[in-house]
mmCIF file with all atom_site columns, C-alpha atoms in Angstrom:
data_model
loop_
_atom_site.group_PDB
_atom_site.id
_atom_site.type_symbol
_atom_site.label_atom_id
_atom_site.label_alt_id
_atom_site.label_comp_id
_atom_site.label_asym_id
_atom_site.label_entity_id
_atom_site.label_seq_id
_atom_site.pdbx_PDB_ins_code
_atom_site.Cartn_x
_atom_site.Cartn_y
_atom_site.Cartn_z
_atom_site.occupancy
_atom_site.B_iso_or_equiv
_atom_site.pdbx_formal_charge
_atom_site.auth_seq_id
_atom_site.auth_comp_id
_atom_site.auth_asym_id
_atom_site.auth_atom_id
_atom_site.pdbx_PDB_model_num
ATOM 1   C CA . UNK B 1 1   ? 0.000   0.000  0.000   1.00 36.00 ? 4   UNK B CA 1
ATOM 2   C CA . UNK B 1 2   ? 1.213   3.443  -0.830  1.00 36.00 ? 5   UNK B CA 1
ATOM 3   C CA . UNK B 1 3   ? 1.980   5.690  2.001   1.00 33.00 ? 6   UNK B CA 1
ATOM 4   C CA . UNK B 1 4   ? -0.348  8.947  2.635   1.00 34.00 ? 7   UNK B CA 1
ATOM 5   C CA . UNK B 1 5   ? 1.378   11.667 0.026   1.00 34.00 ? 8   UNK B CA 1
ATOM 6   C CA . UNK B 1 6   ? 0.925   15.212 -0.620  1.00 33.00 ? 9   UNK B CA 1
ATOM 7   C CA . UNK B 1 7   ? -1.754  15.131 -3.199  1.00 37.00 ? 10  UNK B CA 1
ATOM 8   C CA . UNK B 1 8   ? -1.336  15.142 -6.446  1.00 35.00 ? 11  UNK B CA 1
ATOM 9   C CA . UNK B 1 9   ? 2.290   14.739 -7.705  1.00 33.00 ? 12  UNK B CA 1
ATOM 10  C CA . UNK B 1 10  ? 4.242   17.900 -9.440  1.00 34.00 ? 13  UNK B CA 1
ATOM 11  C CA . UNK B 1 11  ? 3.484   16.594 -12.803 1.00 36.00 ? 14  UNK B CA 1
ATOM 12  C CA . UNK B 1 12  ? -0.352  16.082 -12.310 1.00 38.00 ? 15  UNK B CA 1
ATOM 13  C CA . UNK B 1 13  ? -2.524  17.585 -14.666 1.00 38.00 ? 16  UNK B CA 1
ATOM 14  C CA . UNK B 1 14  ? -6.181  18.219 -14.027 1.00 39.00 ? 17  UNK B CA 1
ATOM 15  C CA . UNK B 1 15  ? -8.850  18.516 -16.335 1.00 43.00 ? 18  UNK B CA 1
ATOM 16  C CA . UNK B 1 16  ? -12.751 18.688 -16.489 1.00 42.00 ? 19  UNK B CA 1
ATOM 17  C CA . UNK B 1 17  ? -13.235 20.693 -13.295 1.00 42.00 ? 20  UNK B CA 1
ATOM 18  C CA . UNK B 1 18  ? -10.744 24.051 -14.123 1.00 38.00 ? 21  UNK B CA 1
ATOM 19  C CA . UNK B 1 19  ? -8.712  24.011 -11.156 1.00 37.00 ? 22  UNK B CA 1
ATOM 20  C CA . UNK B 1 20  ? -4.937  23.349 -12.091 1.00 33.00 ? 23  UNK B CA 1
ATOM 21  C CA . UNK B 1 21  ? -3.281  20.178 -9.983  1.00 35.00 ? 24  UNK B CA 1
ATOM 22  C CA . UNK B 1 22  ? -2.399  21.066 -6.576  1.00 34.00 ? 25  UNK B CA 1
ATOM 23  C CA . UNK B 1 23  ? -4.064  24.455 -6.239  1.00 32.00 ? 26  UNK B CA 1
ATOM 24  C CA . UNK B 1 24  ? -7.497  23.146 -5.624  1.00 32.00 ? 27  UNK B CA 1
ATOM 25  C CA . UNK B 1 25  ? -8.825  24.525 -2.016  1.00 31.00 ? 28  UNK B CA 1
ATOM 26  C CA . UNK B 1 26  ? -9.543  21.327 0.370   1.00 33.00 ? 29  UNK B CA 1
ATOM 27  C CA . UNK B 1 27  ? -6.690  19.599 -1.104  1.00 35.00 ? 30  UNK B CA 1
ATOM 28  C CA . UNK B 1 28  ? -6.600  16.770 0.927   1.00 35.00 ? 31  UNK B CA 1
ATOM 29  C CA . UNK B 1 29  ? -2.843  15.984 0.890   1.00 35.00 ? 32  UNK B CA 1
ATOM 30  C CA . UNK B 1 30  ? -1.300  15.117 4.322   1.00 31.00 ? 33  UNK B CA 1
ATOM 31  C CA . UNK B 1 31  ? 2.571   16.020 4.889   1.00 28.00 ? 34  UNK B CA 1
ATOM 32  C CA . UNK B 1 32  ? 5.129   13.301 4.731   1.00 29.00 ? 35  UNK B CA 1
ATOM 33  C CA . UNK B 1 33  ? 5.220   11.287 8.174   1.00 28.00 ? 36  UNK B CA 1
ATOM 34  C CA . UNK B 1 34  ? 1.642   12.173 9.108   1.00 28.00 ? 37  UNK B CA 1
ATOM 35  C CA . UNK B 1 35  ? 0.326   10.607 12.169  1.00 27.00 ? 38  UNK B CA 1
ATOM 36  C CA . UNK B 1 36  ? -2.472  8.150  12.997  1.00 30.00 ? 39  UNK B CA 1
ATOM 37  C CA . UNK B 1 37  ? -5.984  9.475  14.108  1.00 36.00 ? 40  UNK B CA 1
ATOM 38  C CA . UNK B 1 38  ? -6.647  5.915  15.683  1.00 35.00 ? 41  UNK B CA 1
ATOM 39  C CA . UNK B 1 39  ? -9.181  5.382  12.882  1.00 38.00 ? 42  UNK B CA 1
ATOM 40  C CA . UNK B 1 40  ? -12.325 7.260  14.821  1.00 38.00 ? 43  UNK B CA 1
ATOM 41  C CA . UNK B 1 41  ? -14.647 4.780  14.521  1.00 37.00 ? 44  UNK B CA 1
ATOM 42  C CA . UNK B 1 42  ? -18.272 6.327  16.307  1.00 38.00 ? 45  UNK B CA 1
ATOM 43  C CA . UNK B 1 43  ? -19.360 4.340  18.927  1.00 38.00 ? 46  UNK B CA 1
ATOM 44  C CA . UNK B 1 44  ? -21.218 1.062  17.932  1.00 38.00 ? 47  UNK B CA 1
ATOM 45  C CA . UNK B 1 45  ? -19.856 1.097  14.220  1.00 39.00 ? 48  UNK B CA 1
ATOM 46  C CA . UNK B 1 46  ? -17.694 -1.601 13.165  1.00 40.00 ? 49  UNK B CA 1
ATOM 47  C CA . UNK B 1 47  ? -14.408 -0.831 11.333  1.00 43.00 ? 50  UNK B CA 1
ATOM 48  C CA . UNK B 1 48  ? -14.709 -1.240 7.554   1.00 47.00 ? 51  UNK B CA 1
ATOM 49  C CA . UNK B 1 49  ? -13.833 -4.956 6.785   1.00 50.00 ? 52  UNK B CA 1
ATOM 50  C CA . UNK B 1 50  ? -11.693 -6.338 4.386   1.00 50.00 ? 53  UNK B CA 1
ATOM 51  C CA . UNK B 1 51  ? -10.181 -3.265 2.528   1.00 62.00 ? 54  UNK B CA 1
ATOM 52  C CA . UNK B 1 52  ? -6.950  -2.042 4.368   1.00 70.00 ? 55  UNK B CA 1
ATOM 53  C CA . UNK B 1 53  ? -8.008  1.659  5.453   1.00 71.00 ? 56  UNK B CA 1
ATOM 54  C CA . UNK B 1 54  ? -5.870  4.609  6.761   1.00 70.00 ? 57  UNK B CA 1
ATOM 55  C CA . UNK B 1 55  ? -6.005  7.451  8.101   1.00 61.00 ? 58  UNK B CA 1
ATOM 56  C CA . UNK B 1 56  ? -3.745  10.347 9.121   1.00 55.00 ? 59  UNK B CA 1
ATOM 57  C CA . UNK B 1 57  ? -4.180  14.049 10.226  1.00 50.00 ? 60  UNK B CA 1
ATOM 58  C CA . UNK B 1 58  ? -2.927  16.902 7.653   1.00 53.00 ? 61  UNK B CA 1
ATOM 59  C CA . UNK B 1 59  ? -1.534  20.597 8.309   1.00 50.00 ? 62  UNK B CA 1
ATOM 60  C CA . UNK B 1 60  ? -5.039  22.012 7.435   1.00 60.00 ? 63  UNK B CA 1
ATOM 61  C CA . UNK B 1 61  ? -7.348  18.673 7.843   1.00 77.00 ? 64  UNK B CA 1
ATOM 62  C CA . UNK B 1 62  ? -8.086  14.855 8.513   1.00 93.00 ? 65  UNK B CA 1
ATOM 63  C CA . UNK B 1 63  ? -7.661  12.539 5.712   1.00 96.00 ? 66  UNK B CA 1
ATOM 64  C CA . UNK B 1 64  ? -8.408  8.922  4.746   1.00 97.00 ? 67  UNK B CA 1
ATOM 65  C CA . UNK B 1 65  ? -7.610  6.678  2.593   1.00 98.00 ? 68  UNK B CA 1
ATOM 66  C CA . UNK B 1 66  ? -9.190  2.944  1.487   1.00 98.00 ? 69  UNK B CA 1
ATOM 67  C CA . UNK B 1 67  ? -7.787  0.565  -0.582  1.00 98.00 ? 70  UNK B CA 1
ATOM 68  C CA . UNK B 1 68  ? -10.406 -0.995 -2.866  1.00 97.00 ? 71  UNK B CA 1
ATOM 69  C CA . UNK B 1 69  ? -8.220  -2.430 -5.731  1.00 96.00 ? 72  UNK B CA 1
ATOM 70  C CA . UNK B 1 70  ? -9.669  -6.114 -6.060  1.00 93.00 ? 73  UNK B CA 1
ATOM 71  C CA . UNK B 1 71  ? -12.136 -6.149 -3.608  1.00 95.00 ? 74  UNK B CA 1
ATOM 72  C CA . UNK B 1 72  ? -16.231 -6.880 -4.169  1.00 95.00 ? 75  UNK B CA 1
ATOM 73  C CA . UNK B 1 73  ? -18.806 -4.827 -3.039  1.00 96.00 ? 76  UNK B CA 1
ATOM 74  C CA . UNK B 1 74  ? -17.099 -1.536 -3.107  1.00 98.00 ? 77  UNK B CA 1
ATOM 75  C CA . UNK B 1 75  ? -19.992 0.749  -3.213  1.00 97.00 ? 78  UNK B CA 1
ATOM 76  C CA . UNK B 1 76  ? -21.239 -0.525 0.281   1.00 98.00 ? 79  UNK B CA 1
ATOM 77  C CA . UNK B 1 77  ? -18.050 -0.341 1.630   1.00 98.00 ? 80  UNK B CA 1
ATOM 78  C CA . UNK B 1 78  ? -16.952 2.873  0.369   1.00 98.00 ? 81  UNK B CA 1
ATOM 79  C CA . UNK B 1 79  ? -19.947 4.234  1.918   1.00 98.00 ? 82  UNK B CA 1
ATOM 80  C CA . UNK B 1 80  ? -19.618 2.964  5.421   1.00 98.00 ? 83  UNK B CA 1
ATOM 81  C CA . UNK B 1 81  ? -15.972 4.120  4.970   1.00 98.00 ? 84  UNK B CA 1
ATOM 82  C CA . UNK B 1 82  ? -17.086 7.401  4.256   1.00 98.00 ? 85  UNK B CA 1
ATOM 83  C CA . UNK B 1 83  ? -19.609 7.351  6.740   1.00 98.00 ? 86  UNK B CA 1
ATOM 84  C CA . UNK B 1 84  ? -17.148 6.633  9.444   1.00 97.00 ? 87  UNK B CA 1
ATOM 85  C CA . UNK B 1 85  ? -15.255 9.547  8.478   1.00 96.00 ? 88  UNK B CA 1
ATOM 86  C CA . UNK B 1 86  ? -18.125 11.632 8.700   1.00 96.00 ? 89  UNK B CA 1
ATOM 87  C CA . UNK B 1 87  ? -18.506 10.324 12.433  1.00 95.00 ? 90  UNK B CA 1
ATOM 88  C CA . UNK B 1 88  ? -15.306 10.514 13.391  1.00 94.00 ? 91  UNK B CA 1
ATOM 89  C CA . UNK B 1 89  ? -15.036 14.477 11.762  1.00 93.00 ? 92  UNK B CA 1
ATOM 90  C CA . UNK B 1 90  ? -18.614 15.543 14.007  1.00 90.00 ? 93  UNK B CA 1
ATOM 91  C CA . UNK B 1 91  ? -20.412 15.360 10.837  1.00 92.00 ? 94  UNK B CA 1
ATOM 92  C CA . UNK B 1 92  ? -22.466 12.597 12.016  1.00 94.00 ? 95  UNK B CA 1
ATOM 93  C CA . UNK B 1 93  ? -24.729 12.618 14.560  1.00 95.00 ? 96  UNK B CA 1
ATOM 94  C CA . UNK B 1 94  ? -26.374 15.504 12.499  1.00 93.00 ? 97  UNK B CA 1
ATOM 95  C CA . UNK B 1 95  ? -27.542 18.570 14.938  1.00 92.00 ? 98  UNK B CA 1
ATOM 96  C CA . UNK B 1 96  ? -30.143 19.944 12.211  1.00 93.00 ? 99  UNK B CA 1
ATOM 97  C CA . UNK B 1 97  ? -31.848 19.170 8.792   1.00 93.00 ? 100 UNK B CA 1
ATOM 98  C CA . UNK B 1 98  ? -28.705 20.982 6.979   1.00 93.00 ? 101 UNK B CA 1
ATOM 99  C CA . UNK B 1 99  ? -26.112 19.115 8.917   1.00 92.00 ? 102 UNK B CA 1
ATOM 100 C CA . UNK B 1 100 ? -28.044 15.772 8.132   1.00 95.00 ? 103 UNK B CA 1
ATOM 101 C CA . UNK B 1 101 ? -28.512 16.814 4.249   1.00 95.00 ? 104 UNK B CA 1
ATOM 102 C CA . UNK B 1 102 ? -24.754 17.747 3.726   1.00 95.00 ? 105 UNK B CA 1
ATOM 103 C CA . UNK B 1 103 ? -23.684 14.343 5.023   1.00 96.00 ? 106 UNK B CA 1
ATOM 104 C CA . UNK B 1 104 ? -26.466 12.553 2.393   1.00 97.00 ? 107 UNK B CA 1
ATOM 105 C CA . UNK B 1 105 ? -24.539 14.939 0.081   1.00 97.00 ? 108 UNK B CA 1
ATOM 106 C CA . UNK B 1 106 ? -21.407 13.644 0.396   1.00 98.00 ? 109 UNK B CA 1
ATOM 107 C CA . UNK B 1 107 ? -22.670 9.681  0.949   1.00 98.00 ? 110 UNK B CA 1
ATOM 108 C CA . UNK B 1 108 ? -24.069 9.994  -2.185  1.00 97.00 ? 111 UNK B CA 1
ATOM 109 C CA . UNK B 1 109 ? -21.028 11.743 -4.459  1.00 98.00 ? 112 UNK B CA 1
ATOM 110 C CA . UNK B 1 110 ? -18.867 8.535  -2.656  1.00 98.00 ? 113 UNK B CA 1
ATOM 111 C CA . UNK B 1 111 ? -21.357 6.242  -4.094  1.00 97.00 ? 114 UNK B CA 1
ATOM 112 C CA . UNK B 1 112 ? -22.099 7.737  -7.405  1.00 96.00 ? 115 UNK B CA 1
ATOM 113 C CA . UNK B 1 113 ? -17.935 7.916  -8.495  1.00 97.00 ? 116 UNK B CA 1
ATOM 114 C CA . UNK B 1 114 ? -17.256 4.593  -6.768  1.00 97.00 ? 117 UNK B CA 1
ATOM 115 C CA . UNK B 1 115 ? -19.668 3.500  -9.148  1.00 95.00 ? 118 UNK B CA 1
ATOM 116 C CA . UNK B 1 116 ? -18.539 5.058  -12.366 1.00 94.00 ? 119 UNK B CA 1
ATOM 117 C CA . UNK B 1 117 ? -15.067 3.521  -11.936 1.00 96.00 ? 120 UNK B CA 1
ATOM 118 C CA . UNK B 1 118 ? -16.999 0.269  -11.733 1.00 95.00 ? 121 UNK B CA 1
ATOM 119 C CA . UNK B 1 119 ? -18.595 0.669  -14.930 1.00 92.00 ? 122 UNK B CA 1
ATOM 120 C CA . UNK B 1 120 ? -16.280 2.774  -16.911 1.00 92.00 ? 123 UNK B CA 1
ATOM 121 C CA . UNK B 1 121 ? -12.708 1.669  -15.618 1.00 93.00 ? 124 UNK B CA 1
ATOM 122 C CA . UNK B 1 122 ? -12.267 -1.659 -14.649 1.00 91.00 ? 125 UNK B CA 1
ATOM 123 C CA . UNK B 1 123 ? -13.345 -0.867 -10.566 1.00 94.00 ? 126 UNK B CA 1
ATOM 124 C CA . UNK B 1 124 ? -11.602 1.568  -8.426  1.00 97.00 ? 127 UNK B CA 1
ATOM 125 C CA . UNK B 1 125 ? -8.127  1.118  -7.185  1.00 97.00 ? 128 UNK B CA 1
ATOM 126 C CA . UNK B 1 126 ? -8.488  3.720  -3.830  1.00 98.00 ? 129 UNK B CA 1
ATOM 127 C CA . UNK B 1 127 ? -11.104 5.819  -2.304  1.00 98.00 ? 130 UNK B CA 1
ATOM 128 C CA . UNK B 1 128 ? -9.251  9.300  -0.668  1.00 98.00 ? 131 UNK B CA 1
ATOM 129 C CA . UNK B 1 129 ? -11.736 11.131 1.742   1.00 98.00 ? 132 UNK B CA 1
ATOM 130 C CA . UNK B 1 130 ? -10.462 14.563 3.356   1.00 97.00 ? 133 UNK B CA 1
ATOM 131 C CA . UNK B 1 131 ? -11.714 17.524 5.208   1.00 95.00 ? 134 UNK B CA 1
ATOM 132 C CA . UNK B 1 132 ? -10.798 20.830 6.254   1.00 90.00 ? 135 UNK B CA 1
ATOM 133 C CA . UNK B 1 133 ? -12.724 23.520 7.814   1.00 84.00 ? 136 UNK B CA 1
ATOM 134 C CA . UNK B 1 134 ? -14.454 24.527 5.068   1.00 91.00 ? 137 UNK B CA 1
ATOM 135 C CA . UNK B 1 135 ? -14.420 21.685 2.372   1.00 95.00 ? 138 UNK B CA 1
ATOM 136 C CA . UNK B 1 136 ? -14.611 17.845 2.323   1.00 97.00 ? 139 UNK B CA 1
ATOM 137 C CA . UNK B 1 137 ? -12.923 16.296 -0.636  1.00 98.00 ? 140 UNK B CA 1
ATOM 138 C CA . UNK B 1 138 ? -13.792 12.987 -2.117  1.00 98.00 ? 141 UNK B CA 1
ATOM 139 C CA . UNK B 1 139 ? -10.763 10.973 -4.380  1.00 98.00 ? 142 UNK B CA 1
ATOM 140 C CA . UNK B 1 140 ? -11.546 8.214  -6.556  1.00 98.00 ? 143 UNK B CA 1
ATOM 141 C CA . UNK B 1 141 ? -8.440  6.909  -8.508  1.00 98.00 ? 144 UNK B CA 1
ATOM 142 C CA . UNK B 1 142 ? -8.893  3.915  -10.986 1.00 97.00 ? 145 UNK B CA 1
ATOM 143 C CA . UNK B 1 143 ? -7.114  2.264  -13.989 1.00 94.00 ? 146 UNK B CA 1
ATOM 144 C CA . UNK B 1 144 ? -9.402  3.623  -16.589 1.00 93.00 ? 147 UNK B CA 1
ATOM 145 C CA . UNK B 1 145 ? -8.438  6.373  -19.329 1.00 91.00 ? 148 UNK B CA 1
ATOM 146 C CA . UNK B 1 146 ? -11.871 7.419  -20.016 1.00 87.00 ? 149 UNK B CA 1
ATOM 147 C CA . UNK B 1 147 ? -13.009 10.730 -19.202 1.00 88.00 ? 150 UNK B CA 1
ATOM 148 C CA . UNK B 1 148 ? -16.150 11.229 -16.833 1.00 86.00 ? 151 UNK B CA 1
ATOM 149 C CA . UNK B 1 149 ? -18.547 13.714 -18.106 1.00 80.00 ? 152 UNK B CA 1
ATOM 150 C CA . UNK B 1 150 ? -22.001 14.380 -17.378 1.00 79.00 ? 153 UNK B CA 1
ATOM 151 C CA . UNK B 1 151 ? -24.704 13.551 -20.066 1.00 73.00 ? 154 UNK B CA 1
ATOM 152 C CA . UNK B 1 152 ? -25.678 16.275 -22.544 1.00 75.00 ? 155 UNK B CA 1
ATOM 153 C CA . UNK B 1 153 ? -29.023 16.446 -22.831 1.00 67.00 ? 156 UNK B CA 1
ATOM 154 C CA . UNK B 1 154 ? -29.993 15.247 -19.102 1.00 64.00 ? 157 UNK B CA 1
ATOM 155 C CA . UNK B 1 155 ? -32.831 13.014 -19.736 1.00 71.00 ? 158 UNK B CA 1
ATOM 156 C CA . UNK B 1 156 ? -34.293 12.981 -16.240 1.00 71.00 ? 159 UNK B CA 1
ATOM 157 C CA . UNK B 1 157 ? -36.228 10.355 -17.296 1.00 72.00 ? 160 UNK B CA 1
ATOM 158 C CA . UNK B 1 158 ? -34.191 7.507  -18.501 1.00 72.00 ? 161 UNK B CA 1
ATOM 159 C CA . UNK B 1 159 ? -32.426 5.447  -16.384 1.00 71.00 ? 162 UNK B CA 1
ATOM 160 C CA . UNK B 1 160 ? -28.809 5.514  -16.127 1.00 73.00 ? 163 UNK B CA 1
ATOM 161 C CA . UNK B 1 161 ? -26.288 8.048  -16.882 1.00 75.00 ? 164 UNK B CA 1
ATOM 162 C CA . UNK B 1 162 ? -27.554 10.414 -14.010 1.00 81.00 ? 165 UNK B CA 1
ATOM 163 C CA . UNK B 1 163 ? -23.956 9.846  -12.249 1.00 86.00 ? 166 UNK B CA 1
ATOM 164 C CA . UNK B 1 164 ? -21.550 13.059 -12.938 1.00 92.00 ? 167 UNK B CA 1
ATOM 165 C CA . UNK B 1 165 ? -25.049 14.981 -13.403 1.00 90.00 ? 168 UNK B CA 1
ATOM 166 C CA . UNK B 1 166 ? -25.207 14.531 -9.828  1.00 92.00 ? 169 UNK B CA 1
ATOM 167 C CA . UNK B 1 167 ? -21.574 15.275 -8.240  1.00 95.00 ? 170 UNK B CA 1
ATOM 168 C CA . UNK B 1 168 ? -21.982 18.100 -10.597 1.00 94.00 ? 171 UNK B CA 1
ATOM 169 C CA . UNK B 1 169 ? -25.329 19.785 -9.277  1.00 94.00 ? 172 UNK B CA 1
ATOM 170 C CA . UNK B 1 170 ? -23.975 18.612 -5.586  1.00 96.00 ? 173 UNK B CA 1
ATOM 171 C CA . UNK B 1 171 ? -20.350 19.528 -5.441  1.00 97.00 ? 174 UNK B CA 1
ATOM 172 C CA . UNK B 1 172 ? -18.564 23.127 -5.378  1.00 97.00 ? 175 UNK B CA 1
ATOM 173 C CA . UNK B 1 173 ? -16.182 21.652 -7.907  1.00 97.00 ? 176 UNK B CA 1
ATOM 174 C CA . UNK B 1 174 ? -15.011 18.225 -9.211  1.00 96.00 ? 177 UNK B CA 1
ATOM 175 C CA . UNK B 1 175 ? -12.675 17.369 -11.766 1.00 96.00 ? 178 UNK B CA 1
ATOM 176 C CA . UNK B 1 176 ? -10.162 15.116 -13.221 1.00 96.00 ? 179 UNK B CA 1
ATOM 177 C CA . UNK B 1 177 ? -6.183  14.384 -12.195 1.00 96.00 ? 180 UNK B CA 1
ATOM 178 C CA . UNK B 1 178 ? -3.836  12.165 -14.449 1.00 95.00 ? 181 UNK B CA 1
ATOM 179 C CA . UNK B 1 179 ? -0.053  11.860 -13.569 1.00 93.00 ? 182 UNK B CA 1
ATOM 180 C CA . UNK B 1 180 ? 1.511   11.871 -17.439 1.00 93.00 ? 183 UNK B CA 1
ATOM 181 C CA . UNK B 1 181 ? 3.669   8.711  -18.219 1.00 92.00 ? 184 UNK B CA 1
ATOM 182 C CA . UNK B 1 182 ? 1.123   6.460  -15.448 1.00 91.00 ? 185 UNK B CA 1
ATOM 183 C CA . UNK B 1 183 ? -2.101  4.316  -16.598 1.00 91.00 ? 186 UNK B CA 1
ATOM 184 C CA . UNK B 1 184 ? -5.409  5.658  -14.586 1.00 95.00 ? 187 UNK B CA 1
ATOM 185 C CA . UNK B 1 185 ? -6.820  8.722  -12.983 1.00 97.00 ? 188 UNK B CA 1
ATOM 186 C CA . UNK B 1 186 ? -8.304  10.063 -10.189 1.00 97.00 ? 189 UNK B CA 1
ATOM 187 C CA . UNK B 1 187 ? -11.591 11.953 -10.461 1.00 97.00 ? 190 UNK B CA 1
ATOM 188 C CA . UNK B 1 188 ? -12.175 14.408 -7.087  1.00 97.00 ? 191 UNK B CA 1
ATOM 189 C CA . UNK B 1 189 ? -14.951 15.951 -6.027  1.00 98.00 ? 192 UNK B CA 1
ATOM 190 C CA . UNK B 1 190 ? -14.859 19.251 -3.536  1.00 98.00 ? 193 UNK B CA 1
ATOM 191 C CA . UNK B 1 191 ? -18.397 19.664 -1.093  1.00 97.00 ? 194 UNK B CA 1
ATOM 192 C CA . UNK B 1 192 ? -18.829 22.779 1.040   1.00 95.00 ? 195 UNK B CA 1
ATOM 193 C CA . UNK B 1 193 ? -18.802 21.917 4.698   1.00 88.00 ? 196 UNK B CA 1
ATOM 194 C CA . UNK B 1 194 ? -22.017 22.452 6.886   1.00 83.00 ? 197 UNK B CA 1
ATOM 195 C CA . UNK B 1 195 ? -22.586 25.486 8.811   1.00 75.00 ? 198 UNK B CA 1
#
C-alpha cells in the first residue's frame, strides 16, 4: 500500500473541473510522516472490513484513505468508509436538517464515483476522503483512461447516466487528475462543509 502523500504529484494535470493540480482549495494531501488518528470509529460502528483503510491528520485537515483495488462490493463499503469519516469528523450525529442533508450529500457523491469507476474503468483502485474547515474532498483513482462527463441532454427520465449529473449539481467543484507517463486517474470531487 502506498503511504499517505501530498496530493497530487508535481506533474499532475487536471482537467474537467478548471482548477490546475495542486491548487485546488480542500486539497486533501497530508505532509510526509503524518500521524495516525486511531481510525475514529463512532461508537457502535464496526471498522470497515476487508479493505486495508488509513487514516492520518494533515496541516489544514483529517484525511483517509481505502484501498479498494480487487475487492467486491465496493460501493457498500466505500460508503460505510465514508460514513465513518463523517462520524469521526462531528459530521455525524447531524444537529439539524442541513447538517443531516450535507452528510447525504457527500454519501451519495462517494457512491455515485465509486460507481462510475466500476462501470467505466475496470473498478476503483483507492477511495481518498479529506476535510478541512471549510471543504470535504472525495478521491476516486482507478485504472481507466476514459473521461467522466455528465450527459448532454440530461434526460431525467431515462435510467442511467444520471452519475456526474449529480456530483456536478452537488459539489462546489469536481474534476479530473492524471499523472503523465502512469495508466489511470483520479476523479475528485470538492463539497462545502455544513454550517
Amino acid at each position: 500500500m502506498a503511504p499517505v502523500d501530498n496530493g497530487a504529484p508535481a506533474d499532475a494535470t487536471s482537467d474537467g473541473g478548471g482548477s490546475p493540480a495542486g491548487a485546488t482549495p480542500g486539497d486533501g494531501g497530508s505532509p510526509a510522516g503524518a500521524t495516525s488518528d486511531g481510525g475514529g470509529s463512532p461508537a457502535g460502528a464496526a471498522p470497515v472490513d476487508g479493505a486495508a483503510a488509513r487514516a492520518s491528520v494533515s496541516v489544514g485537515g483529517q484525511v483517509r484513505a481505502l484501498n479498494l483495488a480487487g475487492e467486491s462490493g465496493v460501493v457498500p463499503l466505500a460508503r460505510d468508509f465514508a460514513r465513518q469519516a463523517l462520524y469521526a469528523w462531528g459530521w455525524l450525529p447531524a444537529a439539524s436538517a442541513d447538517r443531516r442533508a450535507a452528510a447525504e450529500d457527500v454519501l451519495l457523491v462517494v457512491s455515485e464515483l465509486v460507481t462510475n469507476a466500476c462501470l467505466h474503468a475496470e473498478g476503483p483502485d483507492e477511495l481518498r476522503v479529506s476535510c478541512d474547515n471549510k471543504v470535504l474532498r472525495i478521491e476516486v483513482s482507478d485504472r481507466g483512461s476514459g473521461q467522466p462527463a455528465p450527459r448532454t441532454p440530461h434526460r431525467a427520465g431515462r435510467p442511467g447516466g444520471h452519475g456526474m449529473f449529480i456530483v456536478q449539481r452537488l459539489c462546489l467543484d469536481w474534476g479530473v487528475l492524471r499523472t503523465p507517463g502512469v495508466a489511470g486517474k483520479t476523479v475528485w470531487a470538492e463539497l462545502g462543509a455544513p454550517a
